Short mmCIF file of C-alpha atoms in Angstrom, two decimals:
data_model
loop_
_atom_site.label_atom_id
_atom_site.label_comp_id
_atom_site.label_asym_id
_atom_site.label_seq_id
_atom_site.Cartn_x
_atom_site.Cartn_y
_atom_site.Cartn_z
CA UNK A 1 77.42 16.83 -41.81
CA UNK A 2 74.09 17.27 -40.04
CA UNK A 3 70.57 18.44 -40.80
CA UNK A 4 69.69 18.70 -37.11
CA UNK A 5 69.55 22.01 -35.29
CA UNK A 6 71.97 22.79 -32.38
CA UNK A 7 69.37 21.81 -29.80
CA UNK A 8 69.97 18.20 -30.82
CA UNK A 9 73.60 18.55 -31.94
CA UNK A 10 75.24 21.11 -29.58
CA UNK A 11 78.63 20.73 -31.27
CA UNK A 12 77.31 22.58 -34.31
CA UNK A 13 77.50 25.74 -32.23
CA UNK A 14 81.02 24.93 -30.99
CA UNK A 15 83.30 26.90 -33.31
CA UNK A 16 86.44 25.28 -31.94
CA UNK A 17 85.10 21.82 -32.75
CA UNK A 18 83.79 22.78 -36.20
CA UNK A 19 87.13 24.42 -37.08
CA UNK A 20 88.74 20.96 -37.21
CA UNK A 21 86.84 20.17 -40.42
CA UNK A 22 87.77 21.29 -43.92
CA UNK A 23 84.14 21.29 -45.05
CA UNK A 24 80.90 21.68 -43.14
CA UNK A 25 77.59 20.52 -44.60
CA UNK A 26 74.43 21.60 -42.75
CA UNK A 27 71.12 23.40 -43.30
CA UNK A 28 72.87 26.72 -42.54
CA UNK A 29 73.23 28.63 -45.81
CA UNK A 30 76.54 30.09 -44.60
CA UNK A 31 78.25 26.69 -44.25
CA UNK A 32 80.70 25.35 -46.82
CA UNK A 33 78.11 23.08 -48.43
CA UNK A 34 74.56 24.15 -47.49
CA UNK A 35 71.86 21.50 -47.74
CA UNK A 36 68.15 21.99 -48.26
CA UNK A 37 65.99 20.37 -45.61
CA UNK A 38 63.15 19.51 -48.01
CA UNK A 39 62.63 15.78 -47.37
CA UNK A 40 63.83 13.52 -50.15
CA UNK A 41 60.54 11.62 -50.34
CA UNK A 42 58.86 14.63 -51.91
CA UNK A 43 58.94 13.90 -55.62
CA UNK A 44 57.58 16.39 -58.16
CA UNK A 45 54.12 14.81 -58.41
CA UNK A 46 53.50 15.34 -54.67
CA UNK A 47 53.45 19.08 -55.23
CA UNK A 48 50.43 18.86 -57.54
CA UNK A 49 48.12 16.59 -55.57
CA UNK A 50 44.78 18.29 -55.03
CA UNK A 51 43.11 18.13 -51.65
CA UNK A 52 39.63 18.75 -50.38
CA UNK A 53 37.88 22.02 -51.23
CA UNK A 54 38.22 24.63 -48.48
CA UNK A 55 34.54 24.51 -47.53
CA UNK A 56 34.73 20.75 -46.83
CA UNK A 57 37.72 20.99 -44.50
CA UNK A 58 37.48 20.95 -40.70
CA UNK A 59 37.50 24.26 -38.85
CA UNK A 60 40.39 23.33 -36.59
CA UNK A 61 44.17 23.29 -36.39
CA UNK A 62 45.65 19.83 -36.99
CA UNK A 63 48.75 19.02 -34.95
CA UNK A 64 51.37 16.26 -35.23
CA UNK A 65 53.77 16.96 -32.37
CA UNK A 66 55.34 14.27 -30.20
CA UNK A 67 58.43 16.09 -28.95
CA UNK A 68 56.97 18.04 -26.07
CA UNK A 69 60.07 19.21 -24.20
CA UNK A 70 63.42 18.68 -25.94
CA UNK A 71 65.50 21.18 -27.92
CA UNK A 72 63.26 24.16 -27.18
CA UNK A 73 59.97 22.32 -27.76
CA UNK A 74 58.58 23.30 -24.34
CA UNK A 75 57.86 26.78 -25.69
CA UNK A 76 55.93 25.28 -28.58
CA UNK A 77 53.93 23.15 -26.13
CA UNK A 78 53.03 26.20 -24.03
CA UNK A 79 51.91 28.02 -27.16
CA UNK A 80 49.84 25.03 -28.26
CA UNK A 81 48.15 24.85 -24.86
CA UNK A 82 47.20 28.52 -25.10
CA UNK A 83 46.00 28.15 -28.69
CA UNK A 84 43.76 25.21 -27.77
CA UNK A 85 41.86 27.47 -25.37
CA UNK A 86 41.10 29.99 -28.11
CA UNK A 87 40.51 27.79 -31.17
CA UNK A 88 39.82 24.06 -31.83
CA UNK A 89 43.05 22.05 -31.87
CA UNK A 90 43.08 18.39 -32.98
CA UNK A 91 46.31 16.80 -31.81
CA UNK A 92 47.37 13.43 -33.22
CA UNK A 93 50.82 13.37 -31.61
CA UNK A 94 51.80 12.66 -28.01
CA UNK A 95 51.65 16.33 -27.00
CA UNK A 96 48.10 17.29 -25.89
CA UNK A 97 46.82 14.18 -27.68
CA UNK A 98 43.07 14.29 -28.27
CA UNK A 99 42.61 12.58 -31.66
CA UNK A 100 43.44 9.13 -33.04
CA UNK A 101 44.10 7.97 -36.59
CA UNK A 102 45.59 4.80 -38.04
CA UNK A 103 48.00 4.32 -40.89
CA UNK A 104 46.68 2.26 -43.74
CA UNK A 105 48.42 -0.94 -44.76
CA UNK A 106 51.53 -0.02 -46.74
CA UNK A 107 51.11 3.71 -46.11
CA UNK A 108 54.34 5.46 -45.21
CA UNK A 109 54.42 7.92 -42.32
CA UNK A 110 54.63 11.09 -44.43
CA UNK A 111 51.71 10.09 -46.65
CA UNK A 112 49.65 9.22 -43.55
CA UNK A 113 50.33 12.61 -42.01
CA UNK A 114 49.48 14.51 -45.19
CA UNK A 115 46.26 12.51 -45.60
CA UNK A 116 45.10 13.61 -42.15
CA UNK A 117 46.23 17.21 -42.66
CA UNK A 118 44.27 17.21 -45.91
CA UNK A 119 41.05 17.20 -43.89
CA UNK A 120 41.88 20.49 -42.15
CA UNK A 121 41.98 24.17 -42.99
CA UNK A 122 45.00 24.80 -40.76
CA UNK A 123 48.03 22.88 -39.55
CA UNK A 124 50.54 23.71 -36.85
CA UNK A 125 54.02 23.83 -38.37
CA UNK A 126 56.09 25.34 -35.58
CA UNK A 127 59.69 24.20 -35.30
CA UNK A 128 61.13 23.19 -31.93
CA UNK A 129 63.00 26.48 -31.88
CA UNK A 130 63.66 29.46 -34.12
CA UNK A 131 67.02 28.67 -35.73
CA UNK A 132 68.63 30.50 -38.66
CA UNK A 133 67.96 28.67 -41.95
CA UNK A 134 66.53 25.55 -40.22
CA UNK A 135 63.30 24.38 -41.86
CA UNK A 136 62.02 20.85 -41.27
CA UNK A 137 59.32 18.92 -43.13
CA UNK A 138 56.50 20.44 -41.05
CA UNK A 139 55.69 23.44 -43.21
CA UNK A 140 56.07 21.41 -46.43
CA UNK A 141 53.70 18.71 -45.17
CA UNK A 142 51.06 21.35 -44.43
CA UNK A 143 51.41 23.03 -47.82
CA UNK A 144 51.36 19.74 -49.72
CA UNK A 145 48.20 18.72 -47.87
CA UNK A 146 46.53 22.03 -48.76
CA UNK A 147 46.31 23.11 -45.11
CA UNK A 148 47.46 26.64 -44.32
CA UNK A 149 50.50 26.39 -42.02
CA UNK A 150 50.73 28.22 -38.72
CA UNK A 151 54.49 28.49 -38.94
CA UNK A 152 57.29 29.71 -36.75
CA UNK A 153 60.91 28.89 -37.42
CA UNK A 154 63.66 30.03 -39.77
CA UNK A 155 63.46 33.62 -40.90
CA UNK A 156 63.32 35.62 -43.05
CA UNK A 157 63.54 32.92 -45.73
CA UNK A 158 60.03 31.58 -45.15
CA UNK A 159 58.42 34.77 -43.92
CA UNK A 160 55.48 34.20 -46.30
CA UNK A 161 54.23 31.49 -43.95
CA UNK A 162 55.24 33.12 -40.69
CA UNK A 163 51.85 33.44 -39.03
CA UNK A 164 53.13 32.89 -35.50
CA UNK A 165 55.49 35.18 -33.63
CA UNK A 166 56.79 33.68 -30.42
CA UNK A 167 58.75 36.81 -29.62
CA UNK A 168 55.41 38.40 -28.74
CA UNK A 169 53.70 37.69 -25.46
CA UNK A 170 51.70 34.48 -25.73
CA UNK A 171 48.33 36.03 -24.89
CA UNK A 172 48.81 38.79 -27.47
CA UNK A 173 49.91 36.32 -30.13
CA UNK A 174 46.98 33.98 -29.45
CA UNK A 175 44.50 36.83 -29.75
CA UNK A 176 46.14 37.88 -33.02
CA UNK A 177 46.12 34.35 -34.45
CA UNK A 178 42.55 33.62 -33.37
CA UNK A 179 41.41 36.72 -35.20
CA UNK A 180 43.10 35.47 -38.37
CA UNK A 181 41.81 31.91 -38.07
CA UNK A 182 38.26 33.13 -37.78
CA UNK A 183 38.56 35.51 -40.76
CA UNK A 184 36.90 32.99 -43.08
CA UNK A 185 36.49 35.16 -46.22
CA UNK A 186 40.18 36.16 -46.18
CA UNK A 187 41.39 32.57 -45.91
CA UNK A 188 39.02 31.35 -48.64
CA UNK A 189 40.49 33.92 -51.01
CA UNK A 190 44.05 32.99 -50.07
CA UNK A 191 43.32 29.26 -50.42
CA UNK A 192 41.83 29.64 -53.89
CA UNK A 193 44.76 31.84 -54.95
CA UNK A 194 47.16 29.13 -53.76
CA UNK A 195 45.16 26.47 -55.60
CA UNK A 196 45.11 28.56 -58.78
CA UNK A 197 48.87 29.09 -58.57
CA UNK A 198 49.46 25.34 -58.26
CA UNK A 199 47.15 24.68 -61.22
CA UNK A 200 48.99 27.19 -63.40
CA UNK A 201 52.35 25.77 -62.36
CA UNK A 202 51.18 22.25 -63.17
CA UNK A 203 49.99 23.25 -66.66
CA UNK A 204 53.36 24.91 -67.29
CA UNK A 205 55.41 21.91 -66.13
CA UNK A 206 53.23 19.02 -67.32
CA UNK A 207 55.37 18.34 -70.40
CA UNK A 208 58.75 18.41 -68.63
CA UNK A 209 57.42 16.38 -65.69
CA UNK A 210 55.88 13.73 -67.94
CA UNK A 211 59.21 13.30 -69.67
CA UNK A 212 61.08 12.58 -66.45
#
């Protein structure tokens, strides 16, 4: 059993090794017992927390990345470096660190991260590498904080959030992304649509959720 991608657990890609097991439980939807990678700390109420209005959020991409090199992360770092030259990037992790923030007393790490992301219009949610069916907490943290995720990772299952395409040349991708980030009217409309959808979902599920 593992929720890590092969970059961290190479034996997952070793068919001879995996064949010794009767059952395999991973994020891969083709395994014997597939597991969702949505973090367990996300209870139902987290999905209905309302963040700052779009117009009060910072015009920058918030980044929490501390793995700069391992398991394919070097490509993400190169992309982040290029992006920072074309659009404001506020990095709170060890990679390209240029912003500081402190956790409040008793605040768990996920809540701290989402609180910071809640101040921004955009959040980087790139995985270390593009791996079939592998989706970490990154894209969920961005969505829960109300920040639009710049995502690259598993496909096609989360194609709705796939704003980055690392298979393209970096300079072409950066130019493409910068154009989108600066298209303010389009993002405002998308943000309000997302907010409306959450509100409608909440009104539909209020009764069942309250009874849990």
